Coordinates of C-alpha atoms in Angstrom, one line a residue:
Chain A
M21 CA 21.8 -168.5 -93.3
V22 CA 22.1 -164.7 -93.9
R23 CA 22.7 -163.7 -97.5
V24 CA 24.6 -160.4 -97.7
G25 CA 24.6 -158.6 -101.0
G26 CA 24.9 -155.3 -102.8
P27 CA 26.9 -152.3 -101.8
W28 CA 27.6 -152.0 -98.0
T29 CA 28.9 -148.4 -97.9
L30 CA 28.4 -145.2 -96.1
A31 CA 25.8 -144.2 -98.6
T32 CA 23.6 -147.2 -97.7
A33 CA 24.6 -147.4 -94.1
S34 CA 21.5 -145.6 -92.8
E35 CA 19.2 -148.0 -94.6
L36 CA 21.2 -151.0 -93.7
E37 CA 21.2 -150.1 -90.0
R38 CA 17.4 -150.0 -90.0
A39 CA 17.1 -153.2 -91.9
L40 CA 19.5 -155.0 -89.7
A41 CA 17.7 -153.9 -86.5
G42 CA 14.7 -155.9 -87.8
I43 CA 16.6 -159.2 -88.3
A44 CA 15.8 -161.7 -85.6
I45 CA 18.8 -163.8 -84.6
P46 CA 17.9 -167.5 -84.0
V47 CA 18.5 -168.8 -80.5
E48 CA 20.6 -171.8 -81.5
G49 CA 22.4 -173.4 -84.3
T50 CA 25.1 -172.0 -86.6
A51 CA 24.9 -168.6 -88.1
E52 CA 26.1 -168.8 -91.7
F53 CA 26.8 -165.7 -93.7
D54 CA 27.0 -165.8 -97.4
L55 CA 28.9 -162.7 -98.4
S56 CA 29.5 -163.6 -102.1
G57 CA 27.0 -161.1 -103.2
L58 CA 28.8 -158.2 -101.7
T59 CA 29.6 -155.6 -104.4
A60 CA 31.2 -152.9 -102.4
L61 CA 32.4 -152.5 -98.8
D62 CA 33.9 -149.6 -96.9
T63 CA 34.6 -149.1 -93.3
A64 CA 31.0 -148.1 -92.5
G65 CA 29.7 -151.2 -94.2
A66 CA 32.3 -153.4 -92.7
F67 CA 31.5 -152.1 -89.2
L68 CA 27.8 -152.9 -89.7
L69 CA 28.8 -156.4 -90.8
Y70 CA 31.0 -156.7 -87.8
R71 CA 28.2 -155.7 -85.5
L72 CA 25.9 -158.2 -87.1
I73 CA 28.4 -161.0 -86.6
R74 CA 28.9 -159.9 -83.0
R75 CA 25.2 -160.1 -82.4
A76 CA 25.2 -163.7 -83.5
E77 CA 28.2 -164.4 -81.3
H78 CA 26.4 -162.7 -78.4
Q79 CA 23.6 -165.2 -78.7
G80 CA 26.1 -167.9 -78.3
L81 CA 25.9 -169.0 -81.9
A82 CA 28.9 -170.3 -83.8
H83 CA 29.3 -168.4 -87.1
Q84 CA 30.7 -169.1 -90.5
L85 CA 31.6 -166.7 -93.2
H86 CA 31.4 -167.8 -96.8
G87 CA 32.5 -166.0 -100.0
L88 CA 34.3 -163.2 -98.3
S89 CA 37.0 -161.8 -100.6
P90 CA 40.5 -161.3 -99.2
E91 CA 40.3 -157.5 -99.4
H92 CA 37.0 -157.4 -97.6
E93 CA 38.4 -159.8 -95.0
V94 CA 41.2 -157.3 -94.2
L95 CA 38.8 -154.5 -93.9
L96 CA 36.5 -156.5 -91.6
E97 CA 39.5 -157.2 -89.4
R98 CA 40.5 -153.5 -89.3
V99 CA 37.2 -152.2 -88.1
T100 CA 37.0 -154.5 -85.2
P101 CA 37.0 -152.0 -82.3
P102 CA 38.7 -152.5 -79.0
A103 CA 36.6 -154.4 -76.5
D104 CA 36.3 -151.7 -73.9
R105 CA 34.2 -148.8 -75.1
K106 CA 35.3 -145.5 -73.6
S107 CA 33.5 -142.2 -73.7
L108 CA 34.3 -139.9 -76.6
S109 CA 33.3 -136.8 -74.7
R110 CA 34.6 -135.2 -71.5
D111 CA 33.2 -136.8 -68.4
D112 CA 29.5 -136.3 -68.5
V113 CA 28.4 -134.1 -65.6
S114 CA 24.9 -132.6 -65.2
P115 CA 24.5 -129.1 -66.7
L116 CA 23.7 -127.6 -63.4
R117 CA 26.8 -129.0 -61.8
A118 CA 28.8 -127.9 -64.8
M119 CA 27.5 -124.4 -64.4
V120 CA 28.3 -124.2 -60.7
E121 CA 31.8 -125.5 -61.5
R122 CA 32.2 -122.8 -64.1
V123 CA 31.2 -120.1 -61.8
G124 CA 33.6 -121.4 -59.2
H125 CA 36.4 -121.6 -61.7
A126 CA 35.7 -118.2 -63.0
T127 CA 35.8 -116.7 -59.5
F128 CA 39.1 -118.3 -58.7
E129 CA 40.4 -117.2 -62.0
I130 CA 39.4 -113.6 -61.5
A131 CA 41.1 -113.6 -58.1
A132 CA 44.3 -115.1 -59.6
E133 CA 44.2 -112.7 -62.4
G134 CA 43.9 -109.7 -60.0
R135 CA 46.9 -111.0 -58.0
D136 CA 49.0 -111.6 -61.1
L137 CA 48.1 -108.2 -62.5
I138 CA 49.3 -106.6 -59.3
N139 CA 52.5 -108.7 -59.5
F140 CA 53.0 -107.5 -63.0
F141 CA 52.5 -103.9 -61.9
G142 CA 55.2 -104.4 -59.4
L143 CA 57.6 -105.9 -61.9
T144 CA 56.8 -103.1 -64.3
S145 CA 57.4 -100.4 -61.7
V146 CA 60.8 -101.9 -60.8
T147 CA 61.8 -102.2 -64.4
L148 CA 60.6 -98.6 -65.1
A149 CA 62.5 -97.3 -62.1
R150 CA 65.7 -99.1 -63.4
V151 CA 65.2 -97.8 -66.9
I152 CA 64.5 -94.2 -65.9
T153 CA 67.6 -94.0 -63.8
R154 CA 69.6 -95.1 -66.8
P155 CA 67.8 -93.5 -69.7
A156 CA 70.2 -95.0 -72.2
R157 CA 68.3 -98.2 -71.7
I158 CA 65.1 -96.8 -73.0
R159 CA 64.4 -98.1 -76.5
F160 CA 63.8 -94.7 -78.1
I161 CA 63.1 -96.1 -81.6
A162 CA 60.5 -98.5 -80.3
L163 CA 59.1 -95.8 -78.1
S164 CA 58.7 -93.3 -81.0
S165 CA 57.2 -95.9 -83.2
H166 CA 54.6 -96.8 -80.5
L167 CA 54.0 -93.1 -79.9
E168 CA 53.1 -92.7 -83.6
Q169 CA 50.8 -95.7 -83.5
V170 CA 49.1 -94.9 -80.2
G171 CA 49.1 -91.1 -80.4
L172 CA 49.4 -89.6 -83.9
N173 CA 47.4 -92.3 -85.7
A174 CA 44.6 -92.0 -83.2
L175 CA 44.1 -88.3 -83.7
P176 CA 41.4 -88.5 -86.4
I177 CA 39.2 -91.0 -84.6
V178 CA 39.5 -89.4 -81.2
G179 CA 38.9 -86.0 -82.7
L180 CA 35.9 -87.0 -84.7
L181 CA 34.2 -89.0 -82.0
S182 CA 34.8 -86.3 -79.3
F183 CA 33.5 -83.6 -81.7
L184 CA 30.3 -85.6 -82.3
I185 CA 29.8 -86.2 -78.5
G186 CA 30.2 -82.5 -78.0
V187 CA 27.4 -81.9 -80.6
V188 CA 25.2 -84.4 -78.9
L189 CA 25.7 -83.1 -75.4
A190 CA 25.1 -79.5 -76.3
Y191 CA 21.9 -80.4 -78.1
Q192 CA 20.5 -82.7 -75.4
G193 CA 21.4 -80.1 -72.7
A194 CA 19.8 -77.3 -74.6
D195 CA 16.7 -79.3 -75.3
Q196 CA 16.1 -80.2 -71.6
L197 CA 17.1 -76.8 -70.2
R198 CA 14.8 -75.0 -72.6
A199 CA 11.9 -76.0 -70.4
F200 CA 13.3 -73.7 -67.7
G201 CA 14.3 -71.0 -70.1
A202 CA 17.9 -71.8 -69.2
E203 CA 19.3 -73.0 -72.5
I204 CA 22.4 -70.9 -71.9
Y205 CA 23.4 -73.3 -69.1
S206 CA 23.8 -76.1 -71.6
V207 CA 27.2 -74.5 -72.2
N208 CA 28.0 -75.0 -68.5
L209 CA 26.8 -78.6 -68.8
L210 CA 29.0 -79.2 -71.8
G211 CA 32.1 -77.6 -70.3
V212 CA 31.9 -79.4 -67.0
S213 CA 30.9 -82.8 -68.3
V214 CA 33.5 -82.8 -71.1
L215 CA 36.4 -81.5 -69.1
R216 CA 35.8 -83.4 -65.9
E217 CA 34.6 -86.7 -67.3
I218 CA 33.6 -87.4 -70.8
G219 CA 36.6 -86.1 -72.8
V220 CA 39.2 -88.2 -71.0
L221 CA 36.9 -91.3 -70.5
L222 CA 36.0 -91.4 -74.1
T223 CA 39.6 -91.1 -75.2
A224 CA 40.7 -93.8 -72.7
I225 CA 38.0 -96.2 -74.0
L226 CA 39.0 -95.6 -77.6
V227 CA 42.7 -96.1 -76.8
A228 CA 41.9 -99.3 -74.9
G229 CA 40.1 -100.6 -77.9
R230 CA 42.6 -99.4 -80.4
S231 CA 46.0 -99.7 -78.7
G232 CA 45.5 -101.9 -75.7
S233 CA 44.2 -104.6 -78.0
A234 CA 47.1 -104.0 -80.4
F235 CA 49.6 -104.5 -77.5
T236 CA 48.1 -107.8 -76.6
A237 CA 47.9 -109.0 -80.2
E238 CA 51.5 -107.9 -81.0
I239 CA 53.1 -109.4 -77.9
G240 CA 50.8 -112.5 -78.2
T241 CA 51.8 -113.2 -81.8
M242 CA 55.5 -112.9 -80.8
K243 CA 54.9 -115.4 -78.0
V244 CA 53.2 -117.8 -80.4
N245 CA 56.2 -117.5 -82.8
E246 CA 58.6 -118.1 -79.9
E247 CA 60.1 -114.7 -80.5
V248 CA 59.7 -113.9 -76.8
D249 CA 61.6 -117.1 -75.9
A250 CA 64.3 -116.2 -78.5
M251 CA 64.7 -112.8 -76.8
K252 CA 65.1 -114.5 -73.4
T253 CA 67.8 -116.8 -74.7
L254 CA 69.6 -113.9 -76.3
G255 CA 69.7 -112.2 -72.9
L256 CA 67.2 -109.4 -73.8
D257 CA 65.0 -108.3 -71.0
V258 CA 61.4 -108.8 -72.3
M259 CA 60.1 -106.1 -69.9
E260 CA 62.5 -103.6 -71.2
V261 CA 62.2 -104.4 -74.8
L262 CA 58.4 -105.0 -75.2
V263 CA 56.6 -103.6 -72.2
I264 CA 58.3 -100.4 -71.2
P265 CA 58.2 -98.7 -74.6
R266 CA 54.5 -99.5 -75.0
L267 CA 53.7 -98.4 -71.5
L268 CA 55.6 -95.1 -71.8
A269 CA 54.0 -94.5 -75.2
V270 CA 50.5 -94.8 -73.9
I271 CA 51.2 -92.8 -70.8
I272 CA 52.6 -90.0 -72.9
A273 CA 50.1 -90.2 -75.7
L274 CA 46.8 -90.7 -73.9
P275 CA 46.9 -87.3 -72.0
L276 CA 47.8 -85.5 -75.2
L277 CA 44.9 -87.3 -77.0
A278 CA 42.6 -86.5 -74.2
F279 CA 43.5 -82.8 -74.4
F280 CA 42.9 -82.9 -78.1
G281 CA 39.6 -84.7 -77.5
N282 CA 38.5 -82.0 -75.1
I283 CA 39.1 -79.3 -77.6
A284 CA 37.3 -81.2 -80.3
A285 CA 34.3 -81.9 -78.0
I286 CA 34.1 -78.2 -77.0
A287 CA 34.3 -77.2 -80.7
G288 CA 31.5 -79.6 -81.5
G289 CA 29.4 -78.2 -78.6
A290 CA 30.2 -74.6 -79.7
L291 CA 29.1 -75.4 -83.2
M292 CA 25.8 -76.9 -82.0
S293 CA 25.2 -74.0 -79.6
V294 CA 25.6 -71.5 -82.4
A295 CA 23.4 -73.5 -84.7
A296 CA 20.7 -74.6 -82.2
L297 CA 20.7 -72.0 -79.5
G298 CA 21.3 -69.0 -81.6
L299 CA 24.3 -68.0 -79.5
S300 CA 27.1 -66.1 -81.1
L301 CA 30.6 -67.5 -80.7
P302 CA 31.7 -64.7 -78.3
Q303 CA 28.7 -65.3 -76.2
F304 CA 29.4 -69.0 -76.1
F305 CA 33.0 -68.4 -74.9
E306 CA 31.9 -65.8 -72.4
Q307 CA 29.5 -68.3 -70.8
F308 CA 32.1 -71.1 -71.1
R309 CA 34.7 -69.0 -69.2
S310 CA 32.3 -68.3 -66.4
A311 CA 31.4 -72.0 -66.2
V312 CA 34.7 -73.7 -66.0
T313 CA 38.0 -72.9 -64.3
P314 CA 41.5 -74.4 -65.0
G315 CA 40.7 -76.6 -62.0
T316 CA 37.8 -78.2 -63.9
F317 CA 40.2 -79.1 -66.6
W318 CA 42.9 -80.4 -64.2
V319 CA 40.4 -82.6 -62.3
G320 CA 39.7 -84.4 -65.6
F321 CA 43.1 -84.3 -67.0
V322 CA 44.9 -85.8 -64.0
K323 CA 43.0 -89.1 -64.6
A324 CA 44.5 -89.5 -68.1
P325 CA 48.0 -90.9 -67.1
V326 CA 46.3 -93.3 -64.6
F327 CA 43.9 -94.7 -67.3
A328 CA 46.9 -94.9 -69.6
L329 CA 48.8 -97.0 -67.1
L330 CA 45.9 -99.4 -66.7
I331 CA 45.4 -99.8 -70.4
G332 CA 49.1 -100.3 -71.1
L333 CA 49.6 -102.7 -68.2
V334 CA 46.6 -104.9 -69.1
G335 CA 47.4 -104.9 -72.8
C336 CA 51.0 -106.0 -72.2
Y337 CA 50.1 -108.4 -69.4
E338 CA 47.5 -110.3 -71.5
G339 CA 49.9 -110.4 -74.4
L340 CA 52.5 -112.1 -72.3
K341 CA 50.0 -114.6 -71.1
V342 CA 49.3 -115.9 -74.5
E343 CA 50.0 -119.6 -74.7
G344 CA 49.6 -122.1 -77.5
G345 CA 48.2 -121.0 -80.8
A346 CA 46.7 -118.2 -82.7
E347 CA 43.3 -118.9 -81.0
S348 CA 44.8 -117.9 -77.7
V349 CA 45.9 -114.5 -79.2
G350 CA 42.3 -113.7 -80.2
R351 CA 40.9 -114.8 -76.8
M352 CA 43.5 -112.7 -74.8
T353 CA 42.9 -109.7 -77.0
T354 CA 39.2 -109.7 -76.3
K355 CA 40.0 -110.2 -72.7
A356 CA 42.5 -107.3 -72.6
V357 CA 39.9 -104.9 -74.1
V358 CA 37.1 -105.9 -71.8
E359 CA 39.4 -105.8 -68.7
S360 CA 41.1 -102.5 -69.5
I361 CA 37.7 -100.7 -70.1
F362 CA 36.4 -102.3 -66.9
L363 CA 39.4 -101.0 -65.0
V364 CA 39.2 -97.6 -66.5
I365 CA 35.6 -97.2 -65.5
I366 CA 36.3 -98.5 -62.0
A367 CA 39.2 -96.0 -61.7
D368 CA 37.0 -93.2 -62.9
A369 CA 34.5 -94.1 -60.2
A370 CA 37.2 -94.2 -57.6
F371 CA 38.4 -90.7 -58.7
S372 CA 34.9 -89.4 -58.4
I373 CA 34.7 -90.6 -54.8
L374 CA 38.1 -89.2 -54.1
F375 CA 37.3 -85.8 -55.6
S376 CA 34.0 -85.5 -53.8
W377 CA 35.8 -86.4 -50.5
L378 CA 38.4 -83.7 -51.3
G379 CA 35.6 -81.3 -52.1
L380 CA 36.9 -80.6 -55.7
Chain B
M10 CA 58.4 -151.1 -106.9
T11 CA 55.0 -152.5 -106.3
G12 CA 52.8 -151.3 -109.1
A13 CA 49.3 -151.1 -107.8
M14 CA 48.0 -151.4 -111.3
T15 CA 49.5 -154.7 -112.3
G16 CA 47.7 -156.0 -115.4
A17 CA 44.7 -153.8 -115.9
A18 CA 45.2 -150.5 -117.9
P19 CA 45.5 -147.6 -115.4
E20 CA 42.3 -145.7 -115.0
P21 CA 42.9 -142.0 -114.5
I22 CA 41.0 -140.7 -111.4
I23 CA 42.4 -137.2 -111.7
R24 CA 43.3 -135.8 -115.1
V25 CA 45.1 -132.4 -115.4
R26 CA 45.5 -130.9 -118.8
G27 CA 47.3 -127.7 -119.8
L28 CA 47.2 -126.3 -116.2
V29 CA 48.5 -122.8 -115.8
T30 CA 48.7 -121.0 -112.5
R31 CA 50.1 -117.5 -111.9
F32 CA 50.6 -115.2 -109.0
G33 CA 50.6 -111.7 -110.5
A34 CA 53.2 -111.7 -113.2
Q35 CA 54.9 -114.8 -111.9
T36 CA 54.0 -118.0 -113.5
V37 CA 54.1 -121.0 -111.2
H38 CA 52.9 -123.8 -113.5
D39 CA 53.1 -123.5 -117.2
N40 CA 51.0 -126.1 -119.1
L41 CA 51.0 -129.1 -116.8
D42 CA 49.7 -132.4 -118.1
F43 CA 49.5 -135.4 -115.9
D44 CA 47.2 -138.1 -114.6
V45 CA 46.7 -139.7 -111.2
W46 CA 45.7 -143.4 -111.5
R47 CA 43.1 -145.1 -109.4
G48 CA 44.7 -147.0 -106.5
E49 CA 48.2 -145.5 -106.7
I50 CA 50.2 -143.5 -104.3
L51 CA 51.6 -140.5 -106.2
A52 CA 54.1 -138.2 -104.6
L53 CA 54.6 -134.6 -105.6
V54 CA 58.1 -133.4 -105.1
G55 CA 60.1 -130.3 -106.1
G56 CA 62.4 -127.6 -104.7
S57 CA 61.0 -124.9 -102.5
G58 CA 58.9 -122.5 -104.4
T59 CA 58.1 -124.8 -107.3
G60 CA 54.4 -124.8 -106.4
K61 CA 53.8 -128.2 -104.9
S62 CA 51.2 -126.9 -102.4
V63 CA 49.8 -124.5 -105.0
L64 CA 49.2 -127.5 -107.3
L65 CA 47.5 -129.4 -104.5
R66 CA 45.3 -126.4 -103.6
T67 CA 44.4 -125.9 -107.3
I68 CA 43.3 -129.5 -107.6
L69 CA 41.3 -129.1 -104.4
G70 CA 39.6 -126.0 -105.9
L71 CA 41.0 -123.7 -103.2
K72 CA 42.8 -121.7 -105.9
R73 CA 41.4 -121.0 -109.4
P74 CA 43.8 -121.9 -112.2
E75 CA 44.7 -119.3 -114.8
G76 CA 44.3 -121.8 -117.6
G77 CA 43.8 -125.4 -118.4
R78 CA 41.4 -127.9 -116.9
I79 CA 41.3 -130.4 -114.1
E80 CA 39.0 -133.5 -114.1
I81 CA 38.3 -135.5 -111.0
F82 CA 36.3 -138.6 -111.4
G83 CA 35.9 -137.6 -115.0
K84 CA 34.3 -134.2 -114.2
D85 CA 35.6 -130.7 -114.1
P86 CA 34.7 -129.3 -110.7
E87 CA 34.5 -125.8 -112.2
T88 CA 31.4 -126.8 -114.2
L89 CA 29.6 -128.6 -111.4
S90 CA 26.6 -127.2 -109.6
P91 CA 27.2 -126.5 -105.8
R92 CA 25.2 -129.6 -105.1
E93 CA 27.4 -131.8 -107.3
R94 CA 30.5 -130.2 -105.8
R95 CA 29.4 -131.2 -102.3
G96 CA 29.0 -134.7 -103.7
L97 CA 32.6 -134.5 -105.0
Q98 CA 33.9 -133.3 -101.7
R99 CA 32.4 -136.3 -100.0
R100 CA 34.6 -138.5 -102.2
W101 CA 37.9 -137.0 -101.1
G102 CA 39.7 -136.4 -97.9
V103 CA 42.4 -133.9 -97.2
L104 CA 45.1 -133.9 -94.6
F105 CA 46.6 -130.4 -94.3
Q106 CA 50.2 -129.8 -93.3
N107 CA 49.5 -128.9 -89.7
G108 CA 46.4 -131.0 -89.4
A109 CA 44.0 -128.0 -89.6
L110 CA 41.9 -129.6 -86.8
F111 CA 39.2 -127.3 -85.6
S112 CA 40.7 -126.0 -82.4
S113 CA 37.4 -125.3 -80.7
L114 CA 36.3 -129.0 -81.1
T115 CA 37.5 -132.2 -79.5
V116 CA 39.0 -134.8 -81.8
A117 CA 35.8 -136.8 -81.8
Q118 CA 33.8 -133.7 -82.7
N119 CA 36.3 -133.0 -85.4
I120 CA 35.7 -136.4 -86.9
R121 CA 32.0 -136.0 -86.4
A122 CA 31.9 -132.8 -88.4
P123 CA 31.9 -134.4 -91.9
F124 CA 29.3 -137.0 -90.8
R125 CA 27.1 -134.1 -89.7
E126 CA 27.5 -132.3 -92.9
H127 CA 27.1 -135.1 -95.4
T128 CA 25.2 -138.0 -93.8
N129 CA 22.2 -138.7 -91.7
L130 CA 23.3 -141.7 -89.7
S131 CA 22.1 -142.5 -86.2
Q132 CA 24.2 -140.8 -83.4
K133 CA 25.1 -144.2 -82.1
L134 CA 26.4 -145.5 -85.4
V135 CA 28.4 -142.3 -85.9
G136 CA 29.9 -142.7 -82.5
D137 CA 30.9 -146.3 -83.3
L138 CA 32.4 -145.2 -86.6
I139 CA 34.4 -142.5 -84.9
R140 CA 35.9 -145.2 -82.7
V141 CA 36.6 -147.3 -85.8
K142 CA 38.4 -144.3 -87.4
L143 CA 40.4 -143.6 -84.3
Q144 CA 41.5 -147.2 -84.2
L145 CA 42.3 -147.2 -87.9
V146 CA 44.8 -144.4 -87.5
G147 CA 46.2 -145.9 -84.3
L148 CA 44.8 -143.5 -81.7
P149 CA 43.5 -144.6 -78.4
Q150 CA 39.9 -144.0 -77.7
E151 CA 40.8 -141.5 -74.9
A152 CA 42.1 -139.2 -77.6
G153 CA 38.6 -138.6 -78.8
A154 CA 37.8 -136.5 -75.8
K155 CA 40.9 -134.3 -76.1
Y156 CA 41.2 -130.9 -77.8
P157 CA 43.8 -130.6 -80.5
S158 CA 46.0 -128.3 -78.3
E159 CA 46.4 -131.2 -75.9
L160 CA 47.8 -133.6 -78.6
S161 CA 51.4 -134.1 -79.7
G162 CA 52.4 -133.3 -83.3
G163 CA 52.2 -137.0 -84.4
M164 CA 48.8 -137.5 -82.7
K165 CA 47.5 -134.4 -84.3
K166 CA 48.4 -135.8 -87.7
R167 CA 46.7 -139.0 -86.9
A168 CA 43.6 -137.3 -85.7
A169 CA 43.5 -135.1 -88.8
L170 CA 43.9 -138.3 -90.9
A171 CA 41.0 -139.8 -89.1
R172 CA 38.9 -136.8 -90.0
A173 CA 40.1 -137.0 -93.6
L174 CA 39.1 -140.7 -93.7
A175 CA 35.7 -140.1 -92.0
L176 CA 33.5 -140.5 -95.1
D177 CA 35.6 -143.3 -96.6
P178 CA 36.9 -141.2 -99.4
E179 CA 38.3 -142.6 -102.7
I180 CA 41.1 -140.0 -102.9
L181 CA 43.2 -138.9 -100.1
F182 CA 45.3 -135.7 -100.4
L183 CA 48.2 -135.3 -98.0
D184 CA 50.3 -132.1 -97.6
E185 CA 53.7 -133.0 -96.2
P186 CA 52.3 -135.8 -94.0
T187 CA 55.6 -136.6 -92.2
A188 CA 56.9 -133.0 -91.8
G189 CA 57.6 -132.3 -88.2
L190 CA 57.6 -135.9 -87.1
D191 CA 60.6 -137.7 -85.7
P192 CA 62.0 -140.4 -88.0
I193 CA 60.4 -143.3 -86.1
A194 CA 57.0 -141.6 -86.0
A195 CA 57.4 -140.6 -89.7
A196 CA 58.2 -144.2 -90.7
A197 CA 55.1 -145.4 -88.7
F198 CA 53.0 -142.8 -90.4
D199 CA 54.2 -144.0 -93.8
N200 CA 53.3 -147.5 -93.0
L201 CA 50.0 -146.4 -91.7
I202 CA 49.2 -144.6 -95.0
R203 CA 50.4 -147.6 -97.1
D204 CA 48.3 -149.9 -95.0
L205 CA 45.2 -147.9 -95.2
Q206 CA 45.7 -147.3 -98.8
R207 CA 45.8 -151.0 -99.4
S208 CA 42.9 -152.0 -97.2
L209 CA 40.6 -149.1 -98.1
K210 CA 41.8 -149.1 -101.8
L211 CA 42.6 -145.4 -101.7
T212 CA 44.2 -143.3 -104.3
V213 CA 46.7 -141.1 -102.5
V214 CA 48.2 -137.8 -103.7
M215 CA 50.8 -136.4 -101.4
V216 CA 53.2 -133.5 -101.3
T217 CA 56.4 -134.6 -99.5
H218 CA 60.0 -133.6 -98.9
D219 CA 60.7 -136.9 -97.2
L220 CA 63.0 -139.1 -99.3
D221 CA 62.3 -142.0 -97.0
T222 CA 58.6 -141.7 -97.7
L223 CA 59.3 -141.7 -101.4
A224 CA 61.4 -144.8 -101.2
A225 CA 59.1 -146.6 -98.9
I226 CA 55.6 -146.2 -100.1
T227 CA 55.1 -144.3 -103.4
D228 CA 54.1 -145.9 -106.7
R229 CA 54.9 -143.0 -108.9
I230 CA 56.6 -139.6 -108.4
A231 CA 55.7 -136.3 -110.0
V232 CA 58.6 -133.9 -110.0
L233 CA 57.8 -130.2 -110.4
L234 CA 60.7 -128.6 -112.2
D235 CA 61.1 -125.3 -114.2
K236 CA 57.3 -124.7 -114.1
R237 CA 56.7 -128.2 -115.7
I238 CA 56.0 -131.6 -114.3
M239 CA 57.6 -135.0 -114.9
V240 CA 55.9 -138.1 -113.8
G241 CA 57.3 -141.6 -113.5
T242 CA 58.3 -144.4 -111.2
M243 CA 61.4 -143.7 -109.1
R244 CA 63.5 -145.9 -111.4
E245 CA 62.5 -144.0 -114.5
L246 CA 63.1 -140.6 -112.8
M247 CA 66.5 -141.6 -111.5
E248 CA 67.7 -142.2 -115.0
L249 CA 66.8 -138.7 -116.2
P250 CA 69.8 -136.4 -116.7
H251 CA 68.3 -133.2 -115.3
P252 CA 70.8 -131.8 -112.7
W253 CA 68.1 -131.1 -110.1
I254 CA 66.8 -134.7 -110.3
R255 CA 70.4 -136.0 -110.2
D256 CA 71.1 -134.0 -107.1
Y257 CA 67.8 -135.0 -105.5
F258 CA 68.0 -138.7 -106.0
H259 CA 71.7 -139.2 -106.0
G260 CA 72.8 -136.7 -103.3
P261 CA 73.9 -138.1 -100.0
R262 CA 70.4 -138.1 -98.5
G263 CA 68.9 -139.6 -101.7
R264 CA 71.6 -142.4 -101.7
A265 CA 70.8 -143.2 -98.1
A266 CA 67.1 -143.4 -98.7
F267 CA 67.3 -145.3 -102.0
G268 CA 70.5 -147.2 -101.4
G269 CA 68.9 -150.5 -102.2
Q270 CA 67.4 -149.4 -105.5
G271 CA 69.9 -146.9 -106.8

């Protein structure tokens, strides 16, 4: 005879479970449960009660319940779980195996991503060619709005950061070269590194973080809202409407921004040279002119449209790959930024190799 | 109608007095007074923009009212210490309109979340209780291992209901529980709620637009109209002369849903 009393609820479940584990079930006879003392029962309590009764059954005992109120009886019936217990988690694999699997998956995913990106580049090129031969198809309003967002609105941040990098470069260069009494050459260092590499690279990274991510988020949100599907059913070409204006905007804006960034960085370097090296401005520019040629500028500047293309492509591509909910927008945006910066730096390295091979 | 309160005097489990809510200059609720009784199913209805969801959010403490007081279990949540508030949150369950399941967790992990936060039961018992909850809401055990994005709309609602029921709450708040479900799934969900309400002795407060739900399972209805609230059984409300209420209950859809009772 088991006397069950008091509240059997979630609040007491922990205690009850421990107490029940200590109860020895007799080997034979009839298990009788007196439940008339039960003051409260919820699903947690009912489940423990069910488990107790099952234990008795398992021992091969017949059981009888006394004093169970009708409501409690309903509850007891409801908590009876299905006979077959199934795992509540994904199939349990060993962590090591899971890691190997993840690496494998990631490898294949990267390969697939690369292939898809090249496909997307092809599709974009075809669309671009079609649009350019019939310029009436270019969405000029969208284009100018994107130009404002990508280009004009980025001026302050690009200008400020380039200026500061210019300051830092001039100072660091002067500091090191002072040991050789060659501080003046920090102007050469500044000019060449800014014009060839840093100006355009820094601008590209800023634009990737600012605008590439915005492309993904905008297009991705439109996908989540089914706006992209609505466009397709209305016969609008998604590539023409969404991708081309953004891509053209970034290809036009990024070189301009890079040019502006170059000027800001050199201004920063000039300021620092005047302040820290004691050069006068005419001296600075005299030295600067002897250090760099228009070629130096062009070698850096020619990279800008290529970086812009990469940023625009990746931003739009990841946006169109959004599927499901808002969570996917966030994930793809992160991915777009990482991927476009990665590709920009790869491309920069490729340019370096190309230029050294060309002897520039 | 089946009055859940036959005999005994109704005990208010939620008491709202003089509630005022505003957004900027726009008043949404002006001086609302009403009670929710223990053990009943109360539906909140009203036209778009009358502040049904706002009222629900205010009761839940997600929006601060501009005036008046709300008592739940006889206490004003505003005056409670953080510790007492957590105690209060244990005693209610909320089903949001789109489920609001945590998308980075599986269904089982979603149901486990409140156990984690509020109890210290053994892992095994929690696992078993999760199975019980899944069964209560009519989901197969396999659903436990799935992510919300892998579930259909109806299954998401059921999973969210299982999470809301995790800690055996006394009050269940539902925001448009049948929105987005097909009529058959909606009817099944209504029955499920009625069933659970009876066997778990829940008090249910739900915002709904679904006239079938109103006819099938509610005990009383609260109508939000002109910034005020009117509460009564469906029969009482149907006799009121207000044009919106007449259109609502006696329009073609209303007639179809309440045909037997109108």
